[in-house]
Amino acid sequence: MPAIPATTVANLRDLGSTPLPGGRAVRSGLVFRSARLDRLDPAADPAVAGLGIRTVVDFRTAAERAERPDHVPLGGRLLVADVLADWLATSGLPPAAKLKTLLAEPALAEQELGGGRARDVFERTYRAFVTAESARLSYGAFLTELGDPGSTPLLFHCTAGKDRTGWAATIVLTLLGADEETVLAEYLSVNPAVREAFAPLIKGFAAQGGDPDLALSLVGVVPAYLAAALDEVAVRHGSMEKYVREGLGVADEVVERIRERLVTASA
């Protein structure tokens, strides 16, 4: 699941070719994930231009969108699906815009998120991906859009393309039948790209006496984050199918359309 070598979009990758049971795979060229699109320039980036993106789904907050608005490909449609709209203010999670500030000030980062609190906060955030009203509406809208035959090729993203985006990818791949090992591998595959993007900040953070593990907790993803969301699904709904149907309000026929269009007989 290597990243697509785009020059104007970070952490861009195709869910296509992800292996599924029975010799099947996710069809390539239809569903992509990435970090924010504020620098996207298809004219200067052949890797992006060749994707033919028709729909962009933006999971970011209003503040994130205002600071760095998406550049949507010409002729493309933008769907705003603010996952954390009704939860972020009370979560204790630093806004994405504050991440660089925390990495530049180790003492502040330790004060706010040290002693294991960063991982606790992220695990609570992942549980909110399942339970928060704005998250349920957002992920439901995303799947409904994905079920529309005219929506693809579709790209979905947040800021770094790792948390809100990672959960969206997990939902899709699980619905398509990917096993737990494959889903986890896809989820963790973003770490090299994310850590590379934040490498100068992480190095500076450590040089100032900051805890490297705290920095990596902020910029990367770990299995425990995804496990928290999956546990929330299991406890509240029993299965991903029921979560999508009952929690997200997505009709079974929409899920079947997604499966029909995104699954191919072989990789």
mmCIF file of C-alpha atoms in Angstrom:
data_model
loop_
_atom_site.group_PDB
_atom_site.id
_atom_site.type_symbol
_atom_site.label_atom_id
_atom_site.label_comp_id
_atom_site.label_asym_id
_atom_site.label_seq_id
_atom_site.Cartn_x
_atom_site.Cartn_y
_atom_site.Cartn_z
ATOM 1 C CA MET A 1 0.000 0.000 0.000
ATOM 2 C CA PRO A 2 2.671 2.514 -1.020
ATOM 3 C CA ALA A 3 1.995 6.228 -1.239
ATOM 4 C CA ILE A 4 1.422 7.742 -4.670
ATOM 5 C CA PRO A 5 4.452 9.973 -5.435
ATOM 6 C CA ALA A 6 2.536 13.237 -5.726
ATOM 7 C CA THR A 7 4.402 16.517 -5.295
ATOM 8 C CA THR A 8 1.472 18.712 -4.176
ATOM 9 C CA VAL A 9 -0.514 16.295 -1.968
ATOM 10 C CA ALA A 10 0.988 14.531 1.043
ATOM 11 C CA ASN A 11 0.185 10.974 2.087
ATOM 12 C CA LEU A 12 -1.771 10.211 -1.088
ATOM 13 C CA ARG A 13 -2.620 6.532 -1.596
ATOM 14 C CA ASP A 14 -5.047 4.314 -3.459
ATOM 15 C CA LEU A 15 -7.133 1.791 -1.502
ATOM 16 C CA GLY A 16 -7.026 -0.268 -4.697
ATOM 17 C CA SER A 17 -5.188 -3.605 -4.753
ATOM 18 C CA THR A 18 -5.794 -4.137 -1.044
ATOM 19 C CA PRO A 19 -6.187 -7.927 -0.833
ATOM 20 C CA LEU A 20 -9.528 -9.460 0.114
ATOM 21 C CA PRO A 21 -10.395 -13.079 0.903
ATOM 22 C CA GLY A 22 -10.957 -15.545 -1.908
ATOM 23 C CA GLY A 23 -8.380 -14.068 -4.262
ATOM 24 C CA ARG A 24 -10.307 -10.823 -4.628
ATOM 25 C CA ALA A 25 -9.009 -7.271 -4.173
ATOM 26 C CA VAL A 26 -10.185 -3.679 -3.953
ATOM 27 C CA ARG A 27 -10.510 -2.221 -7.445
ATOM 28 C CA SER A 28 -7.795 0.326 -8.221
ATOM 29 C CA GLY A 29 -8.322 3.900 -9.344
ATOM 30 C CA LEU A 30 -11.630 4.527 -7.582
ATOM 31 C CA VAL A 31 -11.013 5.466 -3.936
ATOM 32 C CA PHE A 32 -8.077 7.475 -2.634
ATOM 33 C CA ARG A 33 -7.042 8.891 0.735
ATOM 34 C CA SER A 34 -4.671 11.729 1.537
ATOM 35 C CA ALA A 35 -3.712 14.645 3.738
ATOM 36 C CA ARG A 36 -5.139 18.142 3.130
ATOM 37 C CA LEU A 37 -5.431 19.511 -0.404
ATOM 38 C CA ASP A 38 -4.484 23.151 0.101
ATOM 39 C CA ARG A 39 -1.438 22.788 -2.177
ATOM 40 C CA LEU A 40 -3.048 20.516 -4.775
ATOM 41 C CA ASP A 41 -2.119 21.578 -8.293
ATOM 42 C CA PRO A 42 -3.045 19.043 -10.988
ATOM 43 C CA ALA A 43 -1.391 21.197 -13.650
ATOM 44 C CA ALA A 44 1.977 20.853 -11.916
ATOM 45 C CA ASP A 45 1.463 17.349 -10.558
ATOM 46 C CA PRO A 46 0.930 14.614 -13.164
ATOM 47 C CA ALA A 47 0.422 11.988 -10.452
ATOM 48 C CA VAL A 48 -2.680 13.836 -9.272
ATOM 49 C CA ALA A 49 -3.934 14.882 -12.708
ATOM 50 C CA GLY A 50 -3.974 11.269 -13.836
ATOM 51 C CA LEU A 51 -6.361 10.211 -11.073
ATOM 52 C CA GLY A 52 -9.362 12.031 -12.567
ATOM 53 C CA ILE A 53 -10.835 12.883 -9.168
ATOM 54 C CA ARG A 54 -14.562 13.687 -9.362
ATOM 55 C CA THR A 55 -15.393 13.970 -5.654
ATOM 56 C CA VAL A 56 -13.457 15.228 -2.635
ATOM 57 C CA VAL A 57 -14.714 14.473 0.878
ATOM 58 C CA ASP A 58 -13.185 16.789 3.503
ATOM 59 C CA PHE A 59 -13.401 15.519 7.100
ATOM 60 C CA ARG A 60 -11.785 18.617 8.657
ATOM 61 C CA THR A 61 -13.251 21.161 11.058
ATOM 62 C CA ALA A 62 -14.423 24.613 10.000
ATOM 63 C CA ALA A 63 -11.270 26.181 11.486
ATOM 64 C CA GLU A 64 -9.006 23.801 9.558
ATOM 65 C CA ARG A 65 -10.860 24.454 6.327
ATOM 66 C CA ALA A 66 -10.743 28.222 6.796
ATOM 67 C CA GLU A 67 -6.999 28.223 7.461
ATOM 68 C CA ARG A 68 -6.100 25.978 4.530
ATOM 69 C CA PRO A 69 -8.976 25.644 2.041
ATOM 70 C CA ASP A 70 -9.005 22.697 -0.326
ATOM 71 C CA HIS A 71 -7.985 23.100 -3.945
ATOM 72 C CA VAL A 72 -10.546 20.881 -5.644
ATOM 73 C CA PRO A 73 -9.662 19.514 -9.102
ATOM 74 C CA LEU A 74 -11.384 21.306 -11.958
ATOM 75 C CA GLY A 75 -14.882 19.884 -12.394
ATOM 76 C CA GLY A 76 -14.718 18.088 -9.054
ATOM 77 C CA ARG A 77 -17.337 18.240 -6.305
ATOM 78 C CA LEU A 78 -16.516 19.022 -2.669
ATOM 79 C CA LEU A 79 -18.440 17.345 0.154
ATOM 80 C CA VAL A 80 -17.752 18.779 3.628
ATOM 81 C CA ALA A 81 -18.178 16.152 6.350
ATOM 82 C CA ASP A 82 -16.939 17.672 9.621
ATOM 83 C CA VAL A 83 -16.371 14.594 11.767
ATOM 84 C CA LEU A 84 -15.564 16.423 15.007
ATOM 85 C CA ALA A 85 -17.876 19.423 14.705
ATOM 86 C CA ASP A 86 -19.799 18.779 17.918
ATOM 87 C CA TRP A 87 -17.075 17.104 19.953
ATOM 88 C CA LEU A 88 -13.655 18.711 19.545
ATOM 89 C CA ALA A 89 -14.270 21.648 21.888
ATOM 90 C CA THR A 90 -14.717 19.366 24.912
ATOM 91 C CA SER A 91 -12.343 16.564 23.954
ATOM 92 C CA GLY A 92 -9.000 17.785 25.238
ATOM 93 C CA LEU A 93 -7.537 17.011 21.820
ATOM 94 C CA PRO A 94 -5.320 19.767 20.411
ATOM 95 C CA PRO A 95 -6.592 21.109 17.087
ATOM 96 C CA ALA A 96 -4.463 20.102 14.126
ATOM 97 C CA ALA A 97 -3.438 23.746 13.785
ATOM 98 C CA LYS A 98 -1.946 23.586 17.297
ATOM 99 C CA LEU A 99 0.149 20.517 16.588
ATOM 100 C CA LYS A 100 3.124 22.470 15.274
ATOM 101 C CA THR A 101 2.966 24.743 18.304
ATOM 102 C CA LEU A 102 3.117 21.783 20.666
ATOM 103 C CA LEU A 103 6.000 20.214 18.766
ATOM 104 C CA ALA A 104 7.867 23.509 18.915
ATOM 105 C CA GLU A 105 7.347 23.830 22.693
ATOM 106 C CA PRO A 106 8.194 20.585 24.521
ATOM 107 C CA ALA A 107 7.316 22.009 27.932
ATOM 108 C CA LEU A 108 3.822 22.941 26.763
ATOM 109 C CA ALA A 109 3.371 19.565 25.086
ATOM 110 C CA GLU A 110 4.407 17.763 28.259
ATOM 111 C CA GLN A 111 2.101 19.933 30.353
ATOM 112 C CA GLU A 112 -0.928 19.274 28.149
ATOM 113 C CA LEU A 113 -0.351 15.748 26.886
ATOM 114 C CA GLY A 114 2.548 14.147 28.739
ATOM 115 C CA GLY A 115 2.448 11.123 31.006
ATOM 116 C CA GLY A 116 0.473 8.996 28.577
ATOM 117 C CA ARG A 117 -2.316 11.536 28.215
ATOM 118 C CA ALA A 118 -1.748 11.930 24.469
ATOM 119 C CA ARG A 119 -2.619 8.311 23.779
ATOM 120 C CA ASP A 120 -5.577 8.458 26.152
ATOM 121 C CA VAL A 121 -6.907 11.519 24.341
ATOM 122 C CA PHE A 122 -6.497 9.942 20.926
ATOM 123 C CA GLU A 123 -8.179 6.735 22.040
ATOM 124 C CA ARG A 124 -11.143 8.777 23.306
ATOM 125 C CA THR A 125 -11.189 10.607 20.001
ATOM 126 C CA TYR A 126 -11.357 7.355 18.073
ATOM 127 C CA ARG A 127 -14.270 6.221 20.214
ATOM 128 C CA ALA A 128 -15.945 9.531 19.339
ATOM 129 C CA PHE A 129 -15.548 8.680 15.656
ATOM 130 C CA VAL A 130 -18.141 5.994 16.414
ATOM 131 C CA THR A 131 -20.407 7.808 18.884
ATOM 132 C CA ALA A 132 -20.383 11.570 18.201
ATOM 133 C CA GLU A 133 -23.392 12.831 16.244
ATOM 134 C CA SER A 134 -21.274 14.840 13.814
ATOM 135 C CA ALA A 135 -19.054 11.822 13.189
ATOM 136 C CA ARG A 136 -22.002 9.541 12.494
ATOM 137 C CA LEU A 137 -23.507 12.053 10.085
ATOM 138 C CA SER A 138 -20.152 12.617 8.374
ATOM 139 C CA TYR A 139 -19.197 9.004 7.872
ATOM 140 C CA GLY A 140 -22.747 8.196 6.811
ATOM 141 C CA ALA A 141 -22.616 10.953 4.194
ATOM 142 C CA PHE A 142 -19.220 9.685 3.019
ATOM 143 C CA LEU A 143 -20.492 6.140 2.475
ATOM 144 C CA THR A 144 -23.657 7.374 0.796
ATOM 145 C CA GLU A 145 -21.524 9.425 -1.596
ATOM 146 C CA LEU A 146 -19.264 6.460 -2.246
ATOM 147 C CA GLY A 147 -22.330 4.428 -3.158
ATOM 148 C CA ASP A 148 -23.282 6.892 -5.897
ATOM 149 C CA PRO A 149 -22.036 5.547 -9.258
ATOM 150 C CA GLY A 150 -21.125 9.062 -10.402
ATOM 151 C CA SER A 151 -18.950 9.911 -7.398
ATOM 152 C CA THR A 152 -15.777 8.068 -8.281
ATOM 153 C CA PRO A 153 -12.878 8.465 -8.524
ATOM 154 C CA LEU A 154 -13.333 9.802 -4.979
ATOM 155 C CA LEU A 155 -10.695 11.156 -2.608
ATOM 156 C CA PHE A 156 -11.272 11.562 1.144
ATOM 157 C CA HIS A 157 -8.974 13.376 3.543
ATOM 158 C CA CYS A 158 -8.493 15.273 6.804
ATOM 159 C CA THR A 159 -5.407 17.322 7.760
ATOM 160 C CA ALA A 160 -2.607 14.774 8.080
ATOM 161 C CA GLY A 161 -4.617 11.952 6.511
ATOM 162 C CA LYS A 162 -4.147 9.574 9.435
ATOM 163 C CA ASP A 163 -6.951 9.623 12.047
ATOM 164 C CA ARG A 164 -10.341 10.706 10.663
ATOM 165 C CA THR A 165 -9.191 9.485 7.266
ATOM 166 C CA GLY A 166 -7.816 6.267 8.731
ATOM 167 C CA TRP A 167 -11.151 5.402 10.325
ATOM 168 C CA ALA A 168 -12.979 6.051 7.044
ATOM 169 C CA ALA A 169 -10.602 3.657 5.271
ATOM 170 C CA THR A 170 -11.155 1.065 7.997
ATOM 171 C CA ILE A 171 -14.922 1.251 7.544
ATOM 172 C CA VAL A 172 -14.670 0.802 3.778
ATOM 173 C CA LEU A 173 -12.154 -2.036 3.842
ATOM 174 C CA THR A 174 -14.052 -3.907 6.559
ATOM 175 C CA LEU A 175 -17.292 -3.626 4.605
ATOM 176 C CA LEU A 176 -15.481 -5.006 1.554
ATOM 177 C CA GLY A 177 -14.401 -8.036 3.569
ATOM 178 C CA ALA A 178 -10.751 -7.285 4.385
ATOM 179 C CA ASP A 179 -9.472 -9.240 7.374
ATOM 180 C CA GLU A 180 -8.256 -7.591 10.589
ATOM 181 C CA GLU A 181 -4.573 -8.003 9.716
ATOM 182 C CA THR A 182 -5.028 -6.312 6.337
ATOM 183 C CA VAL A 183 -7.076 -3.465 7.796
ATOM 184 C CA LEU A 184 -4.448 -2.798 10.468
ATOM 185 C CA ALA A 185 -1.621 -2.919 7.931
ATOM 186 C CA GLU A 186 -3.383 -0.355 5.728
ATOM 187 C CA TYR A 187 -4.057 1.862 8.752
ATOM 188 C CA LEU A 188 -0.411 1.800 9.891
ATOM 189 C CA SER A 189 0.969 2.267 6.378
ATOM 190 C CA VAL A 190 0.620 6.054 6.669
ATOM 191 C CA ASN A 191 3.235 6.320 9.429
ATOM 192 C CA PRO A 192 6.349 6.670 7.226
ATOM 193 C CA ALA A 193 4.783 9.485 5.190
ATOM 194 C CA VAL A 194 3.431 11.313 8.236
ATOM 195 C CA ARG A 195 6.669 11.000 10.175
ATOM 196 C CA GLU A 196 8.656 12.183 7.172
ATOM 197 C CA ALA A 197 6.415 15.243 6.862
ATOM 198 C CA PHE A 198 6.923 16.112 10.526
ATOM 199 C CA ALA A 199 10.579 14.977 10.750
ATOM 200 C CA PRO A 200 12.096 18.462 11.207
ATOM 201 C CA LEU A 201 9.634 19.252 14.003
ATOM 202 C CA ILE A 202 10.214 15.908 15.729
ATOM 203 C CA LYS A 203 13.990 16.386 15.535
ATOM 204 C CA GLY A 204 13.722 19.906 16.949
ATOM 205 C CA PHE A 205 11.354 18.679 19.668
ATOM 206 C CA ALA A 206 13.865 16.049 20.820
ATOM 207 C CA ALA A 207 16.758 18.514 20.576
ATOM 208 C CA GLN A 208 14.950 20.783 23.034
ATOM 209 C CA GLY A 209 14.555 17.942 25.507
ATOM 210 C CA GLY A 210 11.127 16.755 24.429
ATOM 211 C CA ASP A 211 10.102 13.114 24.762
ATOM 212 C CA PRO A 212 10.319 11.518 21.276
ATOM 213 C CA ASP A 213 7.589 9.028 22.215
ATOM 214 C CA LEU A 214 5.223 11.919 22.944
ATOM 215 C CA ALA A 215 6.009 13.483 19.581
ATOM 216 C CA LEU A 216 5.352 10.204 17.781
ATOM 217 C CA SER A 217 2.069 9.802 19.667
ATOM 218 C CA LEU A 218 0.975 13.131 18.232
ATOM 219 C CA VAL A 219 2.061 12.732 14.612
ATOM 220 C CA GLY A 220 1.673 8.992 14.034
ATOM 221 C CA VAL A 221 -0.881 6.258 14.524
ATOM 222 C CA VAL A 222 -0.614 3.150 16.708
ATOM 223 C CA PRO A 223 -2.721 -0.022 16.867
ATOM 224 C CA ALA A 224 -4.305 1.040 20.168
ATOM 225 C CA TYR A 225 -6.032 4.015 18.511
ATOM 226 C CA LEU A 226 -7.763 1.870 15.923
ATOM 227 C CA ALA A 227 -8.524 -0.810 18.506
ATOM 228 C CA ALA A 228 -10.419 1.760 20.586
ATOM 229 C CA ALA A 229 -12.771 2.596 17.707
ATOM 230 C CA LEU A 230 -13.258 -1.063 16.793
ATOM 231 C CA ASP A 231 -14.043 -1.875 20.417
ATOM 232 C CA GLU A 232 -16.628 0.907 20.489
ATOM 233 C CA VAL A 233 -18.263 -0.565 17.391
ATOM 234 C CA ALA A 234 -18.307 -4.048 18.943
ATOM 235 C CA VAL A 235 -19.755 -2.863 22.255
ATOM 236 C CA ARG A 236 -22.432 -0.596 20.804
ATOM 237 C CA HIS A 237 -23.370 -2.400 17.599
ATOM 238 C CA GLY A 238 -21.837 -5.858 17.592
ATOM 239 C CA SER A 239 -20.412 -5.634 14.075
ATOM 240 C CA MET A 240 -19.295 -3.163 11.423
ATOM 241 C CA GLU A 241 -22.367 -4.042 9.343
ATOM 242 C CA LYS A 242 -24.724 -3.029 12.155
ATOM 243 C CA TYR A 243 -22.690 0.083 12.950
ATOM 244 C CA VAL A 244 -22.997 1.220 9.341
ATOM 245 C CA ARG A 245 -26.705 0.402 9.202
ATOM 246 C CA GLU A 246 -27.795 1.533 12.687
ATOM 247 C CA GLY A 247 -25.140 4.049 13.691
ATOM 248 C CA LEU A 248 -24.503 5.719 10.349
ATOM 249 C CA GLY A 249 -27.952 5.223 8.828
ATOM 250 C CA VAL A 250 -26.600 3.785 5.578
ATOM 251 C CA ALA A 251 -29.025 1.495 3.772
ATOM 252 C CA ASP A 252 -28.023 -2.075 2.941
ATOM 253 C CA GLU A 253 -28.489 -1.406 -0.774
ATOM 254 C CA VAL A 254 -25.898 1.389 -0.620
ATOM 255 C CA VAL A 255 -23.398 -0.987 0.981
ATOM 256 C CA GLU A 256 -24.113 -3.560 -1.721
ATOM 257 C CA ARG A 257 -23.504 -0.967 -4.450
ATOM 258 C CA ILE A 258 -20.173 -0.097 -2.851
ATOM 259 C CA ARG A 259 -19.184 -3.762 -2.790
ATOM 260 C CA GLU A 260 -20.269 -4.366 -6.369
ATOM 261 C CA ARG A 261 -18.226 -1.445 -7.676
ATOM 262 C CA LEU A 262 -15.128 -1.669 -5.498
ATOM 263 C CA VAL A 263 -14.396 -5.412 -5.428
ATOM 264 C CA THR A 264 -12.615 -7.114 -8.300
ATOM 265 C CA ALA A 265 -11.959 -10.800 -8.837
ATOM 266 C CA SER A 266 -8.183 -10.509 -8.556
ATOM 267 C CA ALA A 267 -5.492 -8.006 -7.641
#
